[in-house]
Coordinates of C-alpha atoms and ligand atoms in Angstrom, one line a residue:
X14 CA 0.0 0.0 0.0
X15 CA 1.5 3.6 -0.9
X16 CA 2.4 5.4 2.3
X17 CA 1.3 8.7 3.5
X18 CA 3.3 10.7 6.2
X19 CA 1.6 13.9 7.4
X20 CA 2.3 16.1 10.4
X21 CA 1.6 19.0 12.2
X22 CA 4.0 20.7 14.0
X23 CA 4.1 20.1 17.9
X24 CA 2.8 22.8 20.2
X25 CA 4.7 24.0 23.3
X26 CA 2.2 23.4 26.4
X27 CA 3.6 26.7 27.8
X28 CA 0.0 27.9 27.7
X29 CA -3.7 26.0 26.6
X30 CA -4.4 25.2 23.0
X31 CA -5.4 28.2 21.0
X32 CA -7.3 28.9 17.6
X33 CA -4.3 28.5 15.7
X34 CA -3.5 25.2 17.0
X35 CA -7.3 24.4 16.3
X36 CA -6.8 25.3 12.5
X37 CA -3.5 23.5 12.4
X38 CA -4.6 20.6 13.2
X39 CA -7.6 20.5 11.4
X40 CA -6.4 21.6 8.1
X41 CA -4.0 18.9 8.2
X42 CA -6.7 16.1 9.4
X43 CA -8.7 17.2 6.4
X44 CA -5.7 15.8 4.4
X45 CA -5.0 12.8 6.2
X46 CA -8.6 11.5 6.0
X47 CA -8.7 12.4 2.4
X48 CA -5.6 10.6 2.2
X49 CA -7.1 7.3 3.5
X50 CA -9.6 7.2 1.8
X51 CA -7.9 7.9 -2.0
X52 CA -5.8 4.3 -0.4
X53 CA -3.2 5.5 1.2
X54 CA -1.7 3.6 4.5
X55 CA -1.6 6.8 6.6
X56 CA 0.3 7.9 9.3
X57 CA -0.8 11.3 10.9
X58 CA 1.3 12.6 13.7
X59 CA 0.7 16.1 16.4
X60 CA 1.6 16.4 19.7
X61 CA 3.9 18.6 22.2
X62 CA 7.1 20.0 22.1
X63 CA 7.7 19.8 26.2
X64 CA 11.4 20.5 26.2
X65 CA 13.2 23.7 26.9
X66 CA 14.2 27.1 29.0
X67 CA 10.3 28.3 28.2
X68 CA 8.5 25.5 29.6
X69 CA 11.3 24.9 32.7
X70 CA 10.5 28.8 33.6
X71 CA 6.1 27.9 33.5
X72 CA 7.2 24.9 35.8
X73 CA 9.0 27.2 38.1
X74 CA 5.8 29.7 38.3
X75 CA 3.7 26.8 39.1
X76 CA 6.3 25.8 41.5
X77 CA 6.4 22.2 39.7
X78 CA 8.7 19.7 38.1
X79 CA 9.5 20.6 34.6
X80 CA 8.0 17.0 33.9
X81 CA 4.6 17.3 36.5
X82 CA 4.1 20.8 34.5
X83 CA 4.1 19.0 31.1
X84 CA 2.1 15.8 32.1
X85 CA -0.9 18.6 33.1
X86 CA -1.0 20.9 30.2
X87 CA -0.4 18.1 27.6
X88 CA -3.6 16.8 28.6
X89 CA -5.4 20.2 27.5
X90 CA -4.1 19.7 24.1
X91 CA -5.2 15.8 23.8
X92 CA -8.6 17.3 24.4
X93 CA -8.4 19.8 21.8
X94 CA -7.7 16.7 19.4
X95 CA -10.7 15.1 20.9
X96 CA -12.8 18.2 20.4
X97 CA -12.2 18.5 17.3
X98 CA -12.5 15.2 16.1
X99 CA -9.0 14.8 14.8
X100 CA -7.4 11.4 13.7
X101 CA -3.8 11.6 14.5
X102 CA -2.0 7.6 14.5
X103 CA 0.4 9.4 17.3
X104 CA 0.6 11.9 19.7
X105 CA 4.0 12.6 20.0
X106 CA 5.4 14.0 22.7
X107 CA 9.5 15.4 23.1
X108 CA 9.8 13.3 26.5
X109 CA 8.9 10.3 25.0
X110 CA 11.1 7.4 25.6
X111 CA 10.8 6.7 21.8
X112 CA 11.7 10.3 20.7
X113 CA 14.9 10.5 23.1
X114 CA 16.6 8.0 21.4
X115 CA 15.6 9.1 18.3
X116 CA 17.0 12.3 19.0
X117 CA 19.9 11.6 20.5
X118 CA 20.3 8.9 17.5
X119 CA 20.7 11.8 15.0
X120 CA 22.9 14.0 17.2
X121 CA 25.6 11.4 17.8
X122 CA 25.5 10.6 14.2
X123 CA 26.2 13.6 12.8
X124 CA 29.0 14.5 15.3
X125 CA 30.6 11.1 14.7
X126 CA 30.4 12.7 10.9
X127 CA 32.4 15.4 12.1
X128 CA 29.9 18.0 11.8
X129 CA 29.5 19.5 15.3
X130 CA 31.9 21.1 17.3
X131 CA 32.5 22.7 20.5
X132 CA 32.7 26.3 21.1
X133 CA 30.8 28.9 23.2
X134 CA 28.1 31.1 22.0
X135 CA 27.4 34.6 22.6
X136 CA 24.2 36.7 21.2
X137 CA 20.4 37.2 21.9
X138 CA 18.1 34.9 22.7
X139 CA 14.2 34.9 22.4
X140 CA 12.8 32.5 24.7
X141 CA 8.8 32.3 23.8
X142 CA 10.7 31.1 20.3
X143 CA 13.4 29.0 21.9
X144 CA 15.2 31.3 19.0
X145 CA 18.6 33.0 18.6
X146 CA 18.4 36.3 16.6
X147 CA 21.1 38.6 15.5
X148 CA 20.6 42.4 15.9
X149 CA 19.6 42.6 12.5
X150 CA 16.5 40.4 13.1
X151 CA 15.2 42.3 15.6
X152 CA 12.7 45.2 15.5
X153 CA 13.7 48.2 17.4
X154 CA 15.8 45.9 19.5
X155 CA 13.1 43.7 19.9
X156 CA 11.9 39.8 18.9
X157 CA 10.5 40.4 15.7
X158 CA 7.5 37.5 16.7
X159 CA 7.1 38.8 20.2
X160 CA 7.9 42.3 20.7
X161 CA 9.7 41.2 23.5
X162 CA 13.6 41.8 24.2
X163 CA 15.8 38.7 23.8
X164 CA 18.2 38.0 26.3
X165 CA 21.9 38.1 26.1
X166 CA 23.6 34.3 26.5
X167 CA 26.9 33.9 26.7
X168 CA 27.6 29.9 27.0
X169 CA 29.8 26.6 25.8
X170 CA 27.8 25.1 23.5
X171 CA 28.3 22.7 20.6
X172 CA 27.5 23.9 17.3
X173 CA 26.0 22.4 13.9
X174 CA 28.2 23.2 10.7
X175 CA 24.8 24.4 9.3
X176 CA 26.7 27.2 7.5
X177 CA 28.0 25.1 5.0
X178 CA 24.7 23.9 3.9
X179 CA 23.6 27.0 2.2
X180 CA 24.4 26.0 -1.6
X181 CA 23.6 22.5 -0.8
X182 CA 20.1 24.0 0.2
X183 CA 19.1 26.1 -2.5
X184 CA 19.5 23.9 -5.0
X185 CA 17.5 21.1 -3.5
X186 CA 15.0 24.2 -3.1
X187 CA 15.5 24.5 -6.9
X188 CA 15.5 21.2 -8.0
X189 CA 12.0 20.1 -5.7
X190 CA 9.6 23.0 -6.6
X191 CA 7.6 20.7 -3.7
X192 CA 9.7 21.0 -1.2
X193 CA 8.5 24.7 0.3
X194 CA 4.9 26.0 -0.8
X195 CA 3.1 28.1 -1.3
X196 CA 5.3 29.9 -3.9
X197 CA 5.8 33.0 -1.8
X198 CA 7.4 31.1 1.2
X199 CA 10.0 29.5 -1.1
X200 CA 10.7 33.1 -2.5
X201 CA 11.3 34.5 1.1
X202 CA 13.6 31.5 2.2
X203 CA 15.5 31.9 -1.1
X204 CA 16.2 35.3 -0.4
X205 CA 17.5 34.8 3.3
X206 CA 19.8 32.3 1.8
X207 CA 21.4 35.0 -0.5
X208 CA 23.0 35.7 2.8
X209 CA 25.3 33.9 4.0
X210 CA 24.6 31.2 6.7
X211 CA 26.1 30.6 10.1
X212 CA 26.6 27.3 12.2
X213 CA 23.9 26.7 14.7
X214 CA 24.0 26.0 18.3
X215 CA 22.5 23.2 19.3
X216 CA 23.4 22.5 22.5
X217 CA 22.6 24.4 26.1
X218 CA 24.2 24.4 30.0
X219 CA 22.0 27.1 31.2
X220 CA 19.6 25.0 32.0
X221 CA 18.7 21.0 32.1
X222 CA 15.4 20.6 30.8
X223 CA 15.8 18.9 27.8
X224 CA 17.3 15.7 26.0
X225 CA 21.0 14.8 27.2
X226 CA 23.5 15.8 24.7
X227 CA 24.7 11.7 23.9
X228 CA 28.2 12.5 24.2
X229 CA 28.6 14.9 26.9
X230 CA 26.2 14.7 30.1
X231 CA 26.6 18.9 30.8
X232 CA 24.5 19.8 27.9
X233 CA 21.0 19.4 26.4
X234 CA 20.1 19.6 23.3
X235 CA 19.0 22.6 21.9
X236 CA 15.2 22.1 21.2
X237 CA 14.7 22.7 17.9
X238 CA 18.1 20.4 17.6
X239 CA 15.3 18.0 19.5
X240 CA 11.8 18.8 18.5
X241 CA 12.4 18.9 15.2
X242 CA 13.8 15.0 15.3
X243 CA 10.0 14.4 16.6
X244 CA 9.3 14.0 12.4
X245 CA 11.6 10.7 12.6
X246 CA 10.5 9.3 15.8
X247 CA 6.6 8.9 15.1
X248 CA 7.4 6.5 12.8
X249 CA 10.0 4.9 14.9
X250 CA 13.2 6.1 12.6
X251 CA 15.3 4.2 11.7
X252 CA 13.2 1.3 11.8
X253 CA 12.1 -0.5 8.0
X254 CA 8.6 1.3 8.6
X255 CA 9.7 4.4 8.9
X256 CA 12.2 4.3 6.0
X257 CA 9.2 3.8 4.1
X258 CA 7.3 6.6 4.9
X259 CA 9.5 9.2 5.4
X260 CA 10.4 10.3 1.8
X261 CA 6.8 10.6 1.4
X262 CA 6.5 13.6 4.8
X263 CA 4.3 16.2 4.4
X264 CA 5.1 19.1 7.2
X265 CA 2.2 21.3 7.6
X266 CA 3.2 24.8 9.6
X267 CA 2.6 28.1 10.6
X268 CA 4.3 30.7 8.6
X269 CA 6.4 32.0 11.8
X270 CA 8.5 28.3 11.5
X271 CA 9.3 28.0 7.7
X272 CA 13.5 28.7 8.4
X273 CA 13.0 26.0 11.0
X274 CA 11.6 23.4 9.2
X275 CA 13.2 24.2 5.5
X276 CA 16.8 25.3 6.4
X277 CA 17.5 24.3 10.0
X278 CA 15.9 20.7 9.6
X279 CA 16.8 20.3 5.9
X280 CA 20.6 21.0 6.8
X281 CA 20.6 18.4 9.7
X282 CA 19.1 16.2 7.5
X283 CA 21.6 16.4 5.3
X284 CA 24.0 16.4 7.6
X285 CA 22.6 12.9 9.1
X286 CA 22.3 11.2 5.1
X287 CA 18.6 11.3 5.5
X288 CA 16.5 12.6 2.9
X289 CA 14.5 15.8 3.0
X290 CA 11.2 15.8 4.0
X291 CA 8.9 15.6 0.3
X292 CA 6.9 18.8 1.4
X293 CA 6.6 21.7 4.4
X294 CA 3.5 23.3 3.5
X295 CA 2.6 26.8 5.2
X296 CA -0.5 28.1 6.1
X297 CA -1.0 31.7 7.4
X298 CA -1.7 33.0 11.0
X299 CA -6.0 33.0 12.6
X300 CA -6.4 36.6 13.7
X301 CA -9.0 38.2 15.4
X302 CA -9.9 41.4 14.0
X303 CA -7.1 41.5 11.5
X304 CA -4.6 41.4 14.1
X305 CA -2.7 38.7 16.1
X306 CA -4.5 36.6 19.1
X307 CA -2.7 37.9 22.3
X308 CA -3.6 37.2 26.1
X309 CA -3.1 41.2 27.0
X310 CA -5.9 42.0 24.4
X311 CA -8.3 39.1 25.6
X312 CA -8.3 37.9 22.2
X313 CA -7.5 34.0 23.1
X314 CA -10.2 32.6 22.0
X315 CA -10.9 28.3 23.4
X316 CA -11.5 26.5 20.4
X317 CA -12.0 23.5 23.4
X318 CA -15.1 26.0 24.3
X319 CA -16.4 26.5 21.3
X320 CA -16.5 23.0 19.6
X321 CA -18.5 22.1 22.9
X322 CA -21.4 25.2 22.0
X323 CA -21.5 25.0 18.7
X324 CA -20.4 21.8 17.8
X325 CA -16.8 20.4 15.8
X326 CA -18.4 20.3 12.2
X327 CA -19.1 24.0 12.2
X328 CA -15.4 25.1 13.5
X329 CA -13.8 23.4 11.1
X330 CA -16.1 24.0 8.4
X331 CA -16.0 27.6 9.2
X332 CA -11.9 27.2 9.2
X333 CA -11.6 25.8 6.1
X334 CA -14.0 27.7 4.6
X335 CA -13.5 31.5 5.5
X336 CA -9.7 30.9 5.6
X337 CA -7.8 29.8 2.4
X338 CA -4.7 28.0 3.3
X339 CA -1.8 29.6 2.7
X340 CA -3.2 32.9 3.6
X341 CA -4.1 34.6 7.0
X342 CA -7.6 34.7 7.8
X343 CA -9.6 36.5 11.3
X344 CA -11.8 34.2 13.2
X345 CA -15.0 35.7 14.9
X346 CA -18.2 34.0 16.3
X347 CA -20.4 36.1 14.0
X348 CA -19.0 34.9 10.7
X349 CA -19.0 31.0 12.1
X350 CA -22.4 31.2 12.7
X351 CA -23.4 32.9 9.8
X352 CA -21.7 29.8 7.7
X353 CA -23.2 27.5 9.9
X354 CA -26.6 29.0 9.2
X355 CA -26.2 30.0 5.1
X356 CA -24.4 27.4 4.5
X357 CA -24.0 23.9 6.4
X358 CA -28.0 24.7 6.8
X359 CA -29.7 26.0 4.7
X360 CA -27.8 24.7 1.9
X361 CA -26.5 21.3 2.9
X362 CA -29.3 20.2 5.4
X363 CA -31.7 21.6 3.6
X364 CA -30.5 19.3 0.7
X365 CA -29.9 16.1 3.0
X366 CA -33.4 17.2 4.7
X367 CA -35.4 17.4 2.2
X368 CA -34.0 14.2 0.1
X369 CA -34.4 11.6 3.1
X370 CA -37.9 13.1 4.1
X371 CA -39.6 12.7 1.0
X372 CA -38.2 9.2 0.0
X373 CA -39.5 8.6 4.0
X374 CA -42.4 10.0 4.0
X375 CA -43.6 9.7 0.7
X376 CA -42.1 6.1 -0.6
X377 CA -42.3 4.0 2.5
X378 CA -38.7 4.9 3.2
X379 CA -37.3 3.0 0.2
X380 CA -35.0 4.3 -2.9
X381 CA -37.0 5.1 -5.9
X382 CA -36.4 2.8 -8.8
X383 CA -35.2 5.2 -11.7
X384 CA -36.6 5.7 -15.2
X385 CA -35.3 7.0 -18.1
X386 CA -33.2 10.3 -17.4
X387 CA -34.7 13.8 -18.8
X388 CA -31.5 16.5 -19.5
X389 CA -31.6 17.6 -15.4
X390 CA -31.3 13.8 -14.4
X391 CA -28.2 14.1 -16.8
X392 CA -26.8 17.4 -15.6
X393 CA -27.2 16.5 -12.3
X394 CA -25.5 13.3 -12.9
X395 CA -22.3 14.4 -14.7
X396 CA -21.4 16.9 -12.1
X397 CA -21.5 13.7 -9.5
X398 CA -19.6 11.9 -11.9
X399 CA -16.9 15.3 -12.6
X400 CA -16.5 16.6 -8.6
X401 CA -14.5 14.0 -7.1
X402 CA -11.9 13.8 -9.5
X403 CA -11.9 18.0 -9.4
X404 CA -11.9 18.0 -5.5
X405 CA -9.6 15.6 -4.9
X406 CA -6.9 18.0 -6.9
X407 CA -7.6 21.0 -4.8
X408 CA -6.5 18.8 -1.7
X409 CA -3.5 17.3 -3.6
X410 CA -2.8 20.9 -4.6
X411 CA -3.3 22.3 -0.7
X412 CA -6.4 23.9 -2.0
X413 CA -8.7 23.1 1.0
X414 CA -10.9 26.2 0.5
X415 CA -11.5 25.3 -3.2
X416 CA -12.0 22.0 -2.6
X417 CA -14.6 22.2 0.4
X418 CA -16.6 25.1 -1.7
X419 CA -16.6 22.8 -4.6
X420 CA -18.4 20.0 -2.7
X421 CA -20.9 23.0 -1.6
X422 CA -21.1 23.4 -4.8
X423 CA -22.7 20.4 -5.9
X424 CA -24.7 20.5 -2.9
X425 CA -26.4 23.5 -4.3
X426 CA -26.7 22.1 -7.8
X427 CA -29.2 19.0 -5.8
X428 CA -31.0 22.0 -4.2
X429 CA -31.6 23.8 -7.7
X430 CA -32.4 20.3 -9.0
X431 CA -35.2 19.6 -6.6
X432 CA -36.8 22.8 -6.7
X433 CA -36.8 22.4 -10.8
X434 CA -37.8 18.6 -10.5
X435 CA -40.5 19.5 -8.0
X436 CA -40.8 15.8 -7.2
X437 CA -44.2 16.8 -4.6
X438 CA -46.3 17.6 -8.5
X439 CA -44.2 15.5 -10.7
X440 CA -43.1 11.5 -11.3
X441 CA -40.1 11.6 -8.4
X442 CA -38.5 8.6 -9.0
X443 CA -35.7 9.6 -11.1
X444 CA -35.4 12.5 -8.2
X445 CA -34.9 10.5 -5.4
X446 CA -33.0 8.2 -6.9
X447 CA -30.2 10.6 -8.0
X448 CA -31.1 12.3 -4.5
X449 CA -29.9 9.5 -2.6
X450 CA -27.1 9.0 -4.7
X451 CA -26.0 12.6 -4.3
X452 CA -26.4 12.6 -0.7
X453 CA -24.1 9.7 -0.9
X454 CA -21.3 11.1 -3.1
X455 CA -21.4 14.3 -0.7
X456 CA -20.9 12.5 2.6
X457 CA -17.7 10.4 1.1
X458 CA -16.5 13.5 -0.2
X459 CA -17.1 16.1 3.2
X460 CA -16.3 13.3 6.0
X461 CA -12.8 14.9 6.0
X462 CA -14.5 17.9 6.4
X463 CA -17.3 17.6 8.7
X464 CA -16.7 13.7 10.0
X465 CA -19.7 13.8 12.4
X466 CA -22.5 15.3 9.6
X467 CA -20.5 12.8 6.4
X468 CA -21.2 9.7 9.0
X469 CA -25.0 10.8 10.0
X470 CA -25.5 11.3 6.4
X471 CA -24.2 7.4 5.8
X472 CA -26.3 6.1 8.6
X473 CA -29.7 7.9 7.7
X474 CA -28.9 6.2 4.1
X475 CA -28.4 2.9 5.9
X476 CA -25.3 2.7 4.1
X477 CA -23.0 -0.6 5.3
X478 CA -20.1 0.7 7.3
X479 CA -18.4 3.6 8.1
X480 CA -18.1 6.9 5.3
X481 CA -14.7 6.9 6.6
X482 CA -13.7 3.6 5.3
X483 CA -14.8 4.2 1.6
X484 CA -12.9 4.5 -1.1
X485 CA -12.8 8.4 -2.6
X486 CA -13.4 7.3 -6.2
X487 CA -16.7 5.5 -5.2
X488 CA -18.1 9.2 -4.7
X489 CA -18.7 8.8 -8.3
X490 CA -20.6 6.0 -8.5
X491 CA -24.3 5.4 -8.3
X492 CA -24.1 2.9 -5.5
X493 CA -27.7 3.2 -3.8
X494 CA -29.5 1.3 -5.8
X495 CA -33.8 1.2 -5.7
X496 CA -35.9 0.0 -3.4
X497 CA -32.6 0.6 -0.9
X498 CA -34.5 1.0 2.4
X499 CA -33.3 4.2 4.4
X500 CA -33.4 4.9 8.0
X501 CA -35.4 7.8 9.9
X502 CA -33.8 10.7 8.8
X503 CA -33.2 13.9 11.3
X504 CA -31.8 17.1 11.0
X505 CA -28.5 17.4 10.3
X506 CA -27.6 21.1 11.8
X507 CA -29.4 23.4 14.2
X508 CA -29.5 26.8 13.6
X509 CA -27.5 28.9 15.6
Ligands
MSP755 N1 7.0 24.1 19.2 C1 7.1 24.8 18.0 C2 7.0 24.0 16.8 C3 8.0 22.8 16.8 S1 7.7 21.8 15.4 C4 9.0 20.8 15.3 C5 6.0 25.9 18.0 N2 5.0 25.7 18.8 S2 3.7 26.7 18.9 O1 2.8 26.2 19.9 O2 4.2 28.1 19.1 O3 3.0 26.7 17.5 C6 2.5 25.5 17.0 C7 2.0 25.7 15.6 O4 0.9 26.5 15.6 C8 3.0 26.3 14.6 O5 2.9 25.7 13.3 C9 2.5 27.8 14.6 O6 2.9 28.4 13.4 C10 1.0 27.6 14.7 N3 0.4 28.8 15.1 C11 0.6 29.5 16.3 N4 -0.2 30.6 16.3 C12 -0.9 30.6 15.2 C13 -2.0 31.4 14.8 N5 -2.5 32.4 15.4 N6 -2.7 31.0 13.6 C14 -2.3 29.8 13.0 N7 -1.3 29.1 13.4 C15 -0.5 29.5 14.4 O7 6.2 26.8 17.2

C-alpha cells in the first residue's frame, strides 16, 4: 500500500491550546482523511514539544517539576484533538522514551560525521521562540514574533556546521519545486539564503530541561536540535517502517516556522544522510480582527469552548471555509455562525433534509427505482460523476478552500435540482434516486471535512459501514441502488 506521512508541527504546552493550533490541526486532518480514503496507509502525527528554557520557567511559576508541568497541560491539548475530532495515528510527545533515542540517534550521528563542534556562544536569545536572533533580526531591539527583548547568552555550547549547507540547500529548493509551498514562502527563504549562513548551536548548559547531549552529560540539546527529530520518531526512525514513509513527509506549519523546518531541519538532515522531507506546506496566521490573538488584548479565544457550543463540524467548516490556506484569515463568532446557518444549513441540510424526508415520508422509506433520465437527471449526474476527480486536486494541490466550496457546490446544484424537478407535482423517482445517490457522493467527499455530519449522512442512508472507510473514487458512482430501504432521517444542523 502507498504510504502517506503527514504532520503538524508540535505545540509547546507553555499555555492552553489556542485557535491556531485548532486550525492546524484541522487543516491537516482534512488531508489525512482524504488521504485514507484515496488508499493510502496513513500515518498522521501532532503532539507537544515539552522540552526547553520556556516550559522549565512555567514549571517554576507553578512551582512544579519541569516534567509534573508537562504531564498537566499536555492533557489540555489531547482534548483539543478530541474536540475536534481529529485522527492523529500518534501523539508525539518530546519526552517520550521513543523520541529520546531518536534524538539523540541523529545528534551522535552527525557528530561522529564530524559536523558539530565545541565552542561557546554569545548573542540574543528569544525565549517564547526557543530562537537565537542577530541584531539585524530584531525590531527596534526587539523579537520580531514577540515584541519582546531577547536576552543576552553567553555559554559553551556545541554547534552544527549548518553554514555550509547554504548551496547544498538552494538547490535542492530548486530542483524540488515541492519542497516549500506556497510559492511565496520559497521566494522569502531563497532570499534569506542570498545571505550567508552561520553554524547553529545546538546545544545548552544554562539549564537542564531537555534531551541529554549523547556524548557529553553537561549539555542538552538545543530544542529545535530535539523537537524537530519528533518527524523521525513517530514513525520509529530508523526502523524499516519508517524508512518507508519518510520520503513521502508532508510538514504542515505556521508561517512564523518555515526557516525551522526548511533550512535548519533540511541542513541536519543532510548532515545525518537522511533525505528531505517531500513537502513543508505553510498556512498563514488565525487573527481576530485583523490582528494577532494575544492574552493582553483578551483575544484568546478556546476552540476546546467553542466545539463544545456549537459543535466540531461548524469550526472546522467555518476554518476551512472562511480561511484559504496559505493565507491569513480572522476568526469571529459572527461569521462562524453565519456559515453555519447560510451554509451547512440551509444549503446542505436543507438538501440532505429534504431528500431523506420525501423518499421517508412519501415512498415508504425505500430508494426510488429510476426511469429513463430527462437532461436535469443528466446534468445532475455528470457533475457527480466530474467533482470527485476535481476535489480531490484541490487537496493534492493544498487547495482546501477550493476543494470544500466545490463540494458545496454540488450541494447546491441537488438543491436547484429539486426545486426544478418538483418531485411533490411531478413523477419523483428519477429525483430521489439521483437524490440518494447525491447525498451519498457528498458525505464520502465532506467526511474529512465535517466527520460527524458525512457519517449521520451514511447512517440515515443505511449505508454498510463507516463513510470513513470508503474509497474516494466510489463518490462517483451510483451505489444506492432502488428499493434501498433508508433509516429515519433527522436534522442534520441546528440553527444557531
Ligand atoms: N513548538 C514549536 C514547533 C515545533 S515543530 C518541530 C512551535 N509551537 S507553537 O505552539 O508556538 O506553534 C505550533 C503551531 O501553531 C505552529 O505551526 C505555529 O505556526 C502555529 N500557530 C501558532 N499561532 C498561530 C495562529 N495564530 N494561527 C495559525 N497558526 C499559528 O512553534
Amino acid at each position: 500500500m502507498k504510504k502517506f506521512l503527514i504532520t503538524t508541527a508540535i505545540d509547546y504546552p507553555s499555555g492552553k491550546p489556542h485557535m491556531g493550533h485548532a486550525y492546524e490541526k484541522i487543516c491537516t486532518d482534512v488531508i489525512a482523511r482524504y488521504k485514507r480514503l484515496s488508499g493510502f496507509d496513513v500515518h498522521f502525527s501532532t503532539g507537544t514539544d515539552e522540552h526547553g528554557m520556556k516550559i522549565q520557567r512555567c514549571a517554576e511559576r507553578e512551582k512544579k517539576t519541569p516534567k509534573e508541568y508537562v504531564d498537566g497541560m499536555v492533557e489540555y491539548f489531547k482534548a483539543l484533538c478530541d474536540a475536534l475530532n481529529i485522527s492523529q495515528d500518534d501523539f508525539i510527545r518530546t519526552t517520550d522514551d521513543k523520541h529520546r533515542k531518536t534524538a539523540q540517534g541523529i545528534f551522535k550521528g552527525i557528530f561522529d560525521k564530524g559536523e558539530i563542534y565545541k565552542g561557546s556562544y554569545e548573542g540574543l536569545y528569544c525565549v517564547d521562540c526557543e530562537t537565537y536572533y542577530t541584531e539585524k533580526d530584531l525590531r527596534d531591539g526587539k523579537c520580531p514574533v514577540h515584541g519582546t527583548a531577547p536576552d543576552n547568552v553567553s555559554e559553551e555550547s556545541y554547534f552544527f556546521q549548518m553554514g555550509k549547507y547554504r548551496e547544498k540547500l538552494l538547490e535542492h529548493i530548486r530542483k524540488h519545486p515541492d519542497f516549500i509551498q506556497p510559492d511565496s514562502k520559497r521566494n522569502e527563504i531563497v532570499n534569506r539564503l542570498m545571505n550567508p549562513l552561520k553554524d547553529l548551536s545546538v546545544s545548552r548548559t544554562s539549564f537542564s530541561w531537555g534531551v541529554p547531549v549523547p556524548i557529553d552529560e553537561n549539555h542538552v540539546q538545543y530544542v529545535w536540535m530535539d523537537a524537530l527529530i519528533n518527524y523521525l520518531s513517530t514513525v520509529g526512525w530508523p526502523s524499516p517502517k519508517a524508512k518507508e514513509f519518510w520520503p513521502t513527509a508532508v510538514h504542515i506549519i505556521g508561517k512564523d516556522i518555515v526557516w525551522h523546518h526548511t533550512v535548519i531541519w533540511g541542513s541536519i538532515l543532510m548532515a545525518a544522510g537522511i533525505p528531505l522531507p517531500k513537502t513543508v506546506y505553510v498556512h498563514g496566521f488565525v487573527n481576530i480582527k485583523g490582528a494577532k490573538m494575544s492574552k493582553s488584548s483578551g483575544t484568546v479565544v478556546d476552540p476546546v469552548g467553542l466545539a463544545e457550543k456549537y459543535g466540531a463540524d461548524p469550526l472546522r467548516y467555518f476554518l476551512v471555509s472562511e480561511i484559504p490556506f496559505g493565507d491569513d484569515g480572522d476568526f469571529s463568532v459572527e461569521s462562524l455562525v453565519t456559515r453555519n446557518n447560510d451554509e451547512l444549513l440551509n444549503n446542505l441540510g436543507n438538501l440532505v433534509n429534504r431528500v431523506l424526508t420525501f423518499i421517508y415520508n412519501k415512498n415508504g422509506g425505500n430508494v426510488t427505482e429510476h426511469k429513463d433520465f430527462d437532461s436535469a437527471d443528466k446534468a445532475l449526474i455528470k457533475s457527480m460523476e466530474s467533482y470527485p476527480k476535481k476535489v480531490a486536486k484541490y487537496i493534492d494541490d493544498f487547495n482546501l478552500q477550493a476543494a470544500l466550496d466545490g463540494i458545496m457546490k454540488l450541494s447546491k446544484e441537488g438543491n436547484e435540482y429539486f426545486q426544478q424537478k418538483e418531485p411533490w407535482k411531478n413523477d419523483y423517482s428519477n429525483c430521489l434516486y439521483i437524490g440518494a445517490n447525491l447525498l451519498r457522493s457528498l458525505a464520502i467527499m465532506l467526511s474529512p471535512f465535517i466527520p460527524e455530519s458525512a457519517e449521520k449522512i451514511w447512517k440515515y442512508l443505511n449505508l454498510p459501514g463507516s463513510v470513513h472507510k470508503q474509497k474516494w473514487e466510489s463518490a462517483a458512482k451510483l451505489d444506492v441502488k432502488g428499493k434501498h430501504k433508508i433509516n429515519k432521517p433527522e436534522p442534520l444542523f441546528t440553527r444557531l
